[in-house]
Amino acid sequence: MAEVHVIGQIMGATGFSESSLFCKWGVHTGAAWKLLSGVREGQTQVDTPQVGDMAYWSHPIDLHFATKGLQGWPRLHLQVWSQDGFGRCQLAGYGFCHVPSSPGSHQLHCPTWRPLGPWREQLARAFVGGGPQLLHGDAVYSGADRYRLRTVASGLVHLELGLLLRHFDRYGVQC
Amino acid sequence: MAAAGPSVFLLMVNGQVESAQFPEYDDLYCKYCFVYGQDWAPTALPLASVSRADGGAGAEEGPRTVTRTEERRQHGDKARPWGWRQALAFPVYFEGGGNAVSSWTDVGQEREEGLEEGISQITSKSQDVRRALVWNFPIDVTFKSTNPYGWPQIVLSVYGPDVFGNDVVRGYGAVHVPFSPGRHKRTVPMFVPESTSKLQKFTSWFMGRRPEYTDPKVVAQGEGREVTRVRSQGFVTLLFNVVTKDMRKLGYDTGPPDTQGASGPSPQQGLPP
């Protein structure tokens, strides 16, 4: 079986209007993929930056996959949340990005969005926080069922991923 | 042995903890250590740990003018607060042409046992407009492993005096050692943990003690971070030269040699204006 190592960091986020941010992340793969070691999902620290407007998480990722097929190449899905002074959390953005398919190190900038409710909810969110969330998180990384959503852009999540491939050339696969 | 093929690969890392940007703080020093998976073992020691060990011994014999910093350093020597592992001192060989076997590195034999970690000098900001904190502190370590999982990370922690002269932490940070051979520059964001309660915040301000990680290694771990609140307040710039051996022979493809990182990872990660 061919092997893929994904090693890197979720660096942080920019462009969100909220200041104390954290990120819930997970990896989704096809059925042919097996996670040999590493954790499939996690949650970063909450950063309140003092310099600049980028929240830094420096959250390490180290995943070791074995695969029998190319379909279902790993994709990372991200949920950015903000925390206010009372410790309440509110959704700031959803996003996903495919793990790059070529070996080497990659800088990824994942755009995010959040669901937009009717104007009454939007008004309520502006004053008291909250706002709509997805019931099923898989809409973040799958294209089905998206057409019913109304969304608005939010910030960018920055990732730095290194990719190590093993034995792909043995099967004639070019990445 | 050549017929069986290699089962280990080597990762040589050298470079330096170059400099830092901490707009709010001055007179800082930096500690680093490496955190790596179970399949990994260091095969050579950084120069720094040896010189530090000497310095620590000298300080004990000398006059008793021990500052907090010295205490921390000596403490660091004795308590071995993190990632301590007895280094394996044995030579590493190239498979040369024919039967010729040339020694690649045998520094491990000459150095006494120690840690793959170091403590820098205390530096002050430059007087010019850069306001840079320069350490120019060497990193030199070689790892061997059978599996890239648990790829080494360098964990940095920066300390400096507060208004009362106590040493307090000014930032923790971590980054993976680059994969691909070549020269790489990394700008590591540095953050400190925050108290979660207002009362703790006040007492820590009042007592001049702020929250620290008992083990800085946690910044290299992905688990258990969801409960920590942090404040990022600076950057450390690292320079790496990476050499790998036998990775390709083991079937790993690390991609094209990349030097693009040498100009800095990304604009977002750059130094604050």
Coordinates of C-alpha atoms in Angstrom, one line a residue:
Chain A
M1 CA 0.0 0.0 0.0
A2 CA 1.1 3.5 -0.7
E3 CA 1.6 5.7 2.3
V4 CA 1.1 9.4 2.9
H5 CA 2.4 11.5 5.7
V6 CA 0.9 14.8 6.4
I7 CA 3.0 16.8 8.8
G8 CA 2.6 20.5 9.5
Q9 CA 0.7 23.1 11.4
I10 CA -2.6 25.0 11.4
M11 CA -0.8 28.3 11.7
G12 CA -3.7 30.6 12.4
A13 CA -6.3 32.9 10.9
T14 CA -6.8 36.3 9.6
G15 CA -9.6 38.4 8.4
F16 CA -12.1 37.5 11.1
S17 CA -13.9 40.4 12.8
E18 CA -13.7 38.7 16.1
S19 CA -10.5 38.7 18.1
S20 CA -10.3 35.6 20.3
L21 CA -10.4 32.7 17.9
F22 CA -10.0 29.0 17.9
C23 CA -10.5 26.2 15.4
K24 CA -12.0 22.8 15.4
W25 CA -10.5 20.7 12.7
G26 CA -10.9 17.2 11.3
V27 CA -9.7 15.0 8.4
H28 CA -12.1 13.3 6.1
T29 CA -10.9 10.5 3.8
G30 CA -12.4 8.0 1.4
A31 CA -13.0 4.4 2.3
A32 CA -9.7 3.2 0.8
W33 CA -7.7 5.3 3.2
K34 CA -6.6 4.1 6.6
L35 CA -5.2 6.3 9.3
L36 CA -2.2 4.4 10.7
S37 CA -1.1 6.9 13.3
G38 CA -2.0 10.4 14.4
V39 CA -5.2 12.0 15.5
R40 CA -8.0 12.6 13.1
E41 CA -9.5 15.6 14.7
G42 CA -8.8 18.2 17.3
Q43 CA -9.3 21.7 18.6
T44 CA -6.7 24.4 18.8
Q45 CA -6.0 26.9 21.6
V46 CA -7.8 30.2 21.8
D47 CA -5.5 33.0 20.7
T48 CA -6.0 36.7 21.5
P49 CA -3.3 38.4 19.4
Q50 CA -1.5 41.4 20.8
V51 CA 0.5 42.2 17.7
G52 CA -1.1 42.3 14.3
D53 CA -4.5 40.9 13.4
M54 CA -3.6 37.3 12.9
A55 CA -4.6 34.8 15.5
Y56 CA -1.9 32.2 15.9
W57 CA -2.7 28.6 16.8
S58 CA 0.5 26.8 15.8
H59 CA -1.4 23.6 16.1
P60 CA 0.7 20.6 15.0
I61 CA -0.7 18.0 12.7
D62 CA 1.0 14.7 12.1
L63 CA -0.9 12.1 10.2
H64 CA 0.2 8.8 8.6
F65 CA -2.2 7.3 6.1
A66 CA -2.0 4.1 4.1
T67 CA -4.1 3.9 1.0
K68 CA -5.3 1.3 -1.5
G69 CA -6.7 3.9 -3.9
L70 CA -6.6 7.5 -4.9
Q71 CA -10.2 8.3 -4.5
G72 CA -11.1 10.2 -1.4
W73 CA -7.8 12.0 -1.0
P74 CA -7.7 13.5 2.5
R75 CA -9.4 16.8 3.1
L76 CA -9.3 18.9 6.1
H77 CA -12.4 20.6 7.4
L78 CA -12.2 23.5 9.7
Q79 CA -14.6 25.4 11.9
V80 CA -13.4 28.7 13.3
W81 CA -15.1 29.8 16.5
S82 CA -14.7 33.0 18.5
Q83 CA -14.9 33.3 22.2
D84 CA -16.0 36.4 24.0
G85 CA -15.1 37.7 27.4
F86 CA -17.6 35.6 29.1
G87 CA -16.3 32.4 27.6
R88 CA -19.3 32.1 25.2
C89 CA -18.4 30.7 21.8
Q90 CA -19.9 31.6 18.5
L91 CA -19.3 30.3 15.0
A92 CA -17.1 32.5 12.9
G93 CA -16.5 30.3 9.8
Y94 CA -16.5 27.0 8.1
G95 CA -14.0 25.9 5.5
F96 CA -12.3 22.9 4.0
C97 CA -9.2 22.3 1.9
H98 CA -7.8 19.3 0.2
V99 CA -4.5 18.0 1.5
P100 CA -2.1 18.8 -1.4
S101 CA -1.3 15.9 -3.7
S102 CA 2.3 16.7 -4.5
P103 CA 5.1 16.0 -2.1
G104 CA 6.9 18.9 -0.4
S105 CA 5.8 21.7 1.8
H106 CA 2.8 23.8 1.0
Q107 CA 1.3 27.0 2.2
L108 CA -2.5 26.8 2.2
H109 CA -4.9 29.7 2.7
C110 CA -8.3 28.3 3.3
P111 CA -11.2 30.7 2.7
T112 CA -14.1 30.3 5.1
W113 CA -17.8 31.2 5.2
R114 CA -20.6 31.1 7.7
P115 CA -24.3 30.6 7.2
L116 CA -26.4 33.7 7.0
G117 CA -29.9 33.7 8.6
P118 CA -32.8 35.9 7.8
W119 CA -32.4 39.6 8.6
R120 CA -33.9 39.2 12.1
E121 CA -31.2 36.6 13.0
Q122 CA -28.5 38.8 11.5
L123 CA -29.6 41.7 13.6
A124 CA -29.7 39.5 16.7
R125 CA -26.3 38.2 15.9
A126 CA -24.9 41.7 15.7
F127 CA -26.1 42.5 19.1
V128 CA -26.2 39.4 21.2
G129 CA -24.1 36.9 19.2
G130 CA -25.1 33.4 18.3
G131 CA -26.3 32.9 14.7
P132 CA -27.0 29.9 12.6
Q133 CA -24.8 26.8 12.5
L134 CA -24.8 23.8 10.4
L135 CA -26.7 20.8 11.8
H136 CA -24.6 18.4 9.8
G137 CA -21.0 19.3 9.6
D138 CA -20.4 17.2 6.4
A139 CA -21.8 20.0 4.3
V140 CA -18.5 21.7 5.0
Y141 CA -16.6 19.3 2.9
S142 CA -19.2 17.8 0.6
G143 CA -20.8 19.5 -2.3
A144 CA -24.3 17.9 -1.7
D145 CA -27.0 19.9 -0.1
R146 CA -25.2 23.2 -0.3
Y147 CA -27.7 24.8 -2.6
R148 CA -30.1 25.6 0.1
L149 CA -27.6 27.6 2.1
R150 CA -27.1 31.3 2.2
T151 CA -23.7 32.2 3.4
V152 CA -21.4 35.1 3.9
A153 CA -17.6 35.3 3.6
S154 CA -15.5 35.3 6.7
G155 CA -11.7 35.1 7.2
L156 CA -8.9 32.9 6.0
V157 CA -7.3 30.0 7.8
H158 CA -3.6 29.6 7.1
L159 CA -2.0 26.2 7.1
E160 CA 1.5 24.9 6.4
L161 CA 1.5 21.3 5.4
G162 CA 4.3 19.1 4.4
L163 CA 3.6 16.0 2.4
L164 CA 5.7 12.9 2.2
L165 CA 4.6 10.2 -0.2
R166 CA 5.9 6.6 -0.1
H167 CA 5.6 3.9 -2.8
F168 CA 3.4 5.9 -5.1
D169 CA 5.8 5.4 -7.9
R170 CA 5.6 1.7 -7.4
Y171 CA 2.0 1.8 -8.6
G172 CA 2.8 4.2 -11.4
V173 CA 1.1 7.1 -9.7
Q174 CA 2.4 10.5 -10.4
C175 CA 1.6 13.1 -7.8
Chain B
M1 CA 24.1 -4.7 4.8
A2 CA 24.1 -3.0 1.4
A3 CA 22.1 -6.0 0.1
A4 CA 19.4 -5.7 2.7
G5 CA 19.1 -2.0 2.1
P6 CA 18.8 0.7 4.7
S7 CA 16.0 0.6 7.3
V8 CA 16.8 3.9 8.9
F9 CA 17.0 7.3 7.5
L10 CA 18.9 10.3 8.9
L11 CA 17.9 13.9 9.3
M12 CA 20.6 16.4 9.9
V13 CA 19.5 19.8 11.1
N14 CA 21.7 22.7 11.7
G15 CA 21.1 26.4 11.7
Q16 CA 20.3 29.0 14.3
V17 CA 17.8 30.7 16.4
E18 CA 18.4 33.9 14.6
S19 CA 16.4 36.7 16.1
A20 CA 13.1 37.7 17.6
Q21 CA 10.5 40.5 17.5
F22 CA 8.7 41.2 20.7
P23 CA 7.4 44.8 20.5
E24 CA 6.5 44.9 24.2
Y25 CA 9.5 43.3 25.8
D26 CA 13.3 43.5 26.0
D27 CA 16.3 41.6 27.5
L28 CA 15.1 38.2 26.5
Y29 CA 16.7 34.8 26.3
C30 CA 15.5 31.7 24.5
K31 CA 15.4 28.1 25.2
Y32 CA 14.9 25.4 22.7
C33 CA 14.4 21.7 22.7
F34 CA 13.3 19.1 20.2
V35 CA 10.2 17.0 20.5
Y36 CA 9.9 13.8 18.4
G37 CA 8.1 10.6 18.1
Q38 CA 9.0 7.2 19.5
D39 CA 10.7 6.0 16.4
W40 CA 13.1 8.9 16.5
A41 CA 16.5 9.2 18.2
P42 CA 19.1 11.9 18.2
T43 CA 22.5 10.8 17.2
A44 CA 24.5 13.9 17.8
L45 CA 24.3 16.7 20.3
P46 CA 23.9 20.4 19.8
L47 CA 27.0 22.3 20.7
A48 CA 24.9 24.4 22.9
S49 CA 24.1 21.8 25.5
V50 CA 27.8 21.1 26.1
S51 CA 28.8 24.7 26.5
R52 CA 25.8 25.3 28.7
A53 CA 26.7 22.3 30.9
D54 CA 30.2 23.8 31.3
G55 CA 28.8 27.2 32.1
G56 CA 26.4 25.7 34.7
A57 CA 29.3 23.9 36.5
G58 CA 31.4 27.1 36.5
A59 CA 28.6 29.1 38.0
E60 CA 28.3 26.7 40.9
E61 CA 31.9 27.0 41.8
G62 CA 32.1 30.7 41.3
P63 CA 30.9 33.4 43.7
R64 CA 27.3 33.2 44.7
T65 CA 25.7 35.9 42.7
V66 CA 23.0 33.8 41.2
T67 CA 20.2 35.6 39.5
R68 CA 16.9 34.2 38.6
T69 CA 18.2 33.5 35.2
E70 CA 21.1 31.5 36.6
E71 CA 18.8 29.7 38.8
R72 CA 16.6 28.8 35.9
R73 CA 19.5 27.6 33.9
Q74 CA 20.9 25.5 36.7
H75 CA 17.5 24.3 37.4
G76 CA 17.2 23.4 33.8
D77 CA 20.4 21.5 34.1
K78 CA 19.4 19.4 37.1
A79 CA 15.7 18.9 36.6
R80 CA 15.9 18.3 32.9
P81 CA 12.5 19.6 32.4
W82 CA 11.7 18.3 29.0
G83 CA 12.4 15.8 26.3
W84 CA 15.3 14.4 28.1
R85 CA 16.8 11.4 26.5
Q86 CA 20.2 10.0 26.7
A87 CA 21.8 10.7 23.3
L88 CA 23.1 7.7 21.5
A89 CA 26.7 8.4 20.7
F90 CA 27.8 6.4 17.8
P91 CA 29.3 7.2 14.4
V92 CA 27.2 7.5 11.3
Y93 CA 28.7 6.3 8.1
F94 CA 28.2 7.0 4.4
E95 CA 28.2 4.0 2.2
G96 CA 31.0 5.2 0.0
G97 CA 32.0 3.9 -3.4
G98 CA 33.4 0.3 -3.2
N99 CA 34.4 -0.7 0.2
A100 CA 35.5 2.7 1.3
V101 CA 33.6 3.8 4.3
S102 CA 34.1 7.4 5.3
S103 CA 32.9 8.9 8.5
W104 CA 30.1 11.3 8.0
T105 CA 29.9 12.6 11.5
D106 CA 31.4 11.3 14.7
V107 CA 30.8 14.3 16.9
G108 CA 28.6 12.2 19.1
Q109 CA 31.5 10.3 20.3
E110 CA 33.5 13.3 21.4
R111 CA 30.8 15.2 23.2
E112 CA 29.6 14.2 26.6
E113 CA 26.1 13.0 26.9
G114 CA 23.5 15.7 27.1
L115 CA 20.3 17.1 25.7
E116 CA 19.2 18.1 22.3
E117 CA 18.4 21.5 23.8
G118 CA 20.0 24.8 24.5
I119 CA 19.7 28.1 26.3
S120 CA 20.8 31.3 24.6
Q121 CA 22.3 34.4 26.0
I122 CA 20.2 37.4 27.1
T123 CA 19.9 39.9 24.4
S124 CA 18.7 43.5 24.2
K125 CA 16.9 45.2 21.4
S126 CA 19.0 46.8 18.7
Q127 CA 19.2 50.6 18.9
D128 CA 18.2 51.1 15.3
V129 CA 14.8 51.1 13.8
R130 CA 14.6 47.3 13.5
R131 CA 14.3 46.9 17.2
A132 CA 15.5 43.3 16.7
L133 CA 16.5 40.9 19.4
V134 CA 19.4 38.9 17.9
W135 CA 20.5 35.7 19.5
N136 CA 22.4 34.1 16.6
F137 CA 22.3 30.9 18.6
P138 CA 23.4 27.7 17.0
I139 CA 21.3 24.6 16.4
D140 CA 23.0 21.4 15.4
V141 CA 21.4 18.0 15.8
T142 CA 21.1 14.8 13.8
F143 CA 18.2 12.4 14.1
K144 CA 17.7 8.8 12.9
S145 CA 14.4 7.2 12.4
T146 CA 12.5 4.4 10.7
N147 CA 9.2 6.3 10.3
P148 CA 8.5 9.9 9.5
Y149 CA 5.6 9.9 11.9
G150 CA 6.6 12.0 14.9
W151 CA 8.8 14.2 12.7
P152 CA 10.9 16.4 15.0
Q153 CA 9.5 19.7 16.1
I154 CA 11.6 22.4 17.7
V155 CA 10.0 23.9 20.8
L156 CA 11.0 27.4 21.7
S157 CA 10.4 29.3 24.9
V158 CA 11.4 32.9 25.5
Y159 CA 11.9 34.4 28.9
G160 CA 12.7 37.9 30.1
P161 CA 12.5 40.0 33.2
D162 CA 9.3 41.7 34.3
V163 CA 9.2 45.1 36.1
F164 CA 10.3 43.4 39.4
G165 CA 13.2 41.7 37.8
N166 CA 11.6 38.2 37.9
D167 CA 12.1 36.0 34.9
V168 CA 8.8 35.4 33.3
V169 CA 7.9 33.6 30.1
R170 CA 7.3 35.9 27.1
G171 CA 6.4 33.3 24.6
Y172 CA 6.2 29.6 23.6
G173 CA 6.2 28.4 20.1
A174 CA 6.9 25.3 18.0
V175 CA 7.5 24.4 14.4
H176 CA 8.3 21.2 12.5
V177 CA 11.8 20.8 11.2
P178 CA 11.5 21.3 7.4
F179 CA 11.2 18.1 5.3
S180 CA 13.1 18.9 2.3
P181 CA 16.8 19.3 2.1
G182 CA 18.0 22.8 1.8
R183 CA 17.9 26.1 3.6
H184 CA 14.7 27.2 5.2
K185 CA 13.7 30.2 7.2
R186 CA 10.8 29.9 9.6
T187 CA 9.1 32.7 11.5
V188 CA 7.5 31.1 14.6
P189 CA 4.7 32.9 16.3
M190 CA 5.1 33.0 20.1
F191 CA 2.3 33.0 22.6
V192 CA 1.8 32.8 26.3
P193 CA -1.0 31.0 28.2
E194 CA -3.6 33.2 29.8
S195 CA -5.4 32.8 33.1
T196 CA -9.0 31.9 32.5
S197 CA -10.5 33.7 35.5
K198 CA -10.4 37.4 36.2
L199 CA -9.3 36.7 39.8
Q200 CA -6.4 34.7 38.7
K201 CA -5.5 37.3 36.2
F202 CA -5.4 39.9 38.9
T203 CA -3.4 37.8 41.4
S204 CA -0.9 36.9 38.8
W205 CA -0.5 40.5 37.9
F206 CA -0.3 41.5 41.5
M207 CA 2.2 38.8 42.5
G208 CA 4.3 39.3 39.4
R209 CA 3.9 35.7 38.4
R210 CA 2.1 34.8 35.2
P211 CA 0.9 31.4 34.0
E212 CA 3.5 29.1 32.5
Y213 CA 3.4 25.6 31.1
T214 CA 5.0 23.2 33.5
D215 CA 6.3 21.4 30.5
P216 CA 6.8 23.5 27.3
K217 CA 6.5 20.3 25.3
V218 CA 2.7 20.7 25.3
V219 CA 3.0 23.3 22.5
A220 CA 4.2 20.5 20.2
Q221 CA 1.2 18.4 21.0
G222 CA -2.1 18.7 19.3
E223 CA -4.1 17.1 22.1
G224 CA -5.5 18.9 25.1
R225 CA -5.1 22.4 23.7
E226 CA -8.8 23.2 23.6
V227 CA -8.7 24.3 27.1
T228 CA -5.9 26.8 26.8
R229 CA -6.3 30.4 26.1
V230 CA -3.3 32.2 24.8
R231 CA -2.1 35.6 23.8
S232 CA 0.3 35.8 20.8
Q233 CA 2.8 38.6 21.3
G234 CA 5.9 38.0 19.2
F235 CA 7.9 36.1 16.7
V236 CA 11.1 34.2 16.6
T237 CA 13.0 33.7 13.4
L238 CA 14.8 30.3 12.8
L239 CA 17.1 29.3 10.1
F240 CA 17.4 25.6 9.2
N241 CA 19.8 23.7 6.9
V242 CA 18.4 20.3 6.4
V243 CA 20.1 17.3 5.0
T244 CA 18.5 13.9 4.8
K245 CA 20.0 10.5 4.0
D246 CA 18.4 7.3 2.7
M247 CA 14.9 8.7 2.7
R248 CA 14.6 8.1 -1.1
K249 CA 16.1 4.7 -0.7
L250 CA 13.3 3.9 1.8
G251 CA 10.7 4.9 -0.8
Y252 CA 9.9 8.3 0.5
D253 CA 9.3 11.2 -1.8
T254 CA 9.8 14.5 -0.1
G255 CA 9.2 16.6 -3.2
P256 CA 11.5 19.0 -5.0
P257 CA 14.2 20.5 -2.9
D258 CA 12.7 23.8 -1.8
T259 CA 14.4 26.9 -1.0
Q260 CA 11.4 29.2 -1.4
G261 CA 10.9 29.0 2.3
A262 CA 14.2 30.7 2.8
S263 CA 12.6 34.0 2.0
G264 CA 10.1 33.5 4.8
P265 CA 7.0 31.3 5.0
S266 CA 4.3 33.8 4.0
P267 CA 3.4 37.4 4.2
Q268 CA 0.9 36.8 6.9
Q269 CA 3.5 35.2 9.0
G270 CA 5.9 38.0 8.5
L271 CA 7.0 40.4 11.2
P272 CA 4.5 42.9 12.5
P273 CA 4.8 46.3 10.8

